[in-house]
Amino acid sequence: MSELVIKNLHVAIEGKEIIKGLDLTIRQGEVHAIMGPNGTGKSTLAYTLMGHPAYEVTEGEVWFKGQNILELEPDERSRLGIFLAFQYPVAIPGVTVANFLRTAINARRRAENPEDKGIPIPEFRKLLKSKMELLKMDPAFAGRYLNDGFSGGEKKRAEILQMAMLQPEIAILDETDSGLDIDALRIVAEGVNALRSKDLGVLVITHYQRILNYITPDFVHIMLGGRIVESGDADLALHLEEHGYDWVREKYEAVS
Ligand code: ADP
Ligand code: MG
Ligand code: MG
């Protein structure tokens, strides 16, 4: 049983503190959602966990398997078993989704054993087929060129397939601006639902209040002013959907 433990995290951008002491533990088998008003630091949290260089950690730690992952490069975090969406956001001309996935799997194998010859093609094909079936994806998608003219939804599909293929223990998904793209959120939610298991812990960071139409998280956290101010179960998201964030702001206005 692995767990990701975020302890007293403080993050600044260009000298301005955005995350102001955030604590959160995600265990394998749990699905967590972080919700919160715009500008509260949700994407900052996601970028920090991904290791984006613009985000300066001024205090705190993020522990996984006995290591403070903030000291690791993004690919080292991945190798430990943490999947961070948007790790490979660029279009790669002439590279299909399948080739990209095989390269990603092989990079991880070689990081563990430099002598590794790569995943045998038949084994790769079998794995890809089973994951695409599980995710109810059209097999033709694997032959598309990565991110070449992909819609928001197709980018999400590639991301979820990548997550399924890499079989992480903890996955962190940031639904940046997904309020504008319900199709993308639906694809992510259906993917998470299909991959949900005792071996996978998920953190979904979302701007979209009606997330419960698509996914039932075990835990819902409200982020305000760079901290988690309320935690609960799926009922908390339901409450937010009905009442919005005003009550949260009133209750915690001293910190926001
Ligand atoms: P959320 O995802 O909750 O909407 P963000 O993490 O995107 O919030 O932003 C939190 C705060 O950090 C906002 O005040 C935003 O203006 C600021 N911010 C985010 N990214 C940057 C950046 N790259 N440079 C400067 N300020 C930023
Ligand atoms: Mg925002
Ligand atoms: Mg955001």
Coordinates of C-alpha atoms and ligand atoms in Angstrom, one line a residue, residues 37-43 176-177 207, ligand 2:
P37 CA -13.1 28.8 -6.9
N38 CA -11.0 30.1 -9.7
G39 CA -7.6 31.5 -8.7
T40 CA -7.3 29.5 -5.5
G41 CA -4.2 27.6 -6.5
K42 CA -5.5 24.3 -7.8
S43 CA -3.4 24.3 -11.0
T176 CA -7.6 22.9 -16.2
D177 CA -10.5 25.0 -17.5
H207 CA -12.8 23.5 -11.9
Ligands
MG2 MG -7.8 29.1 -12.9

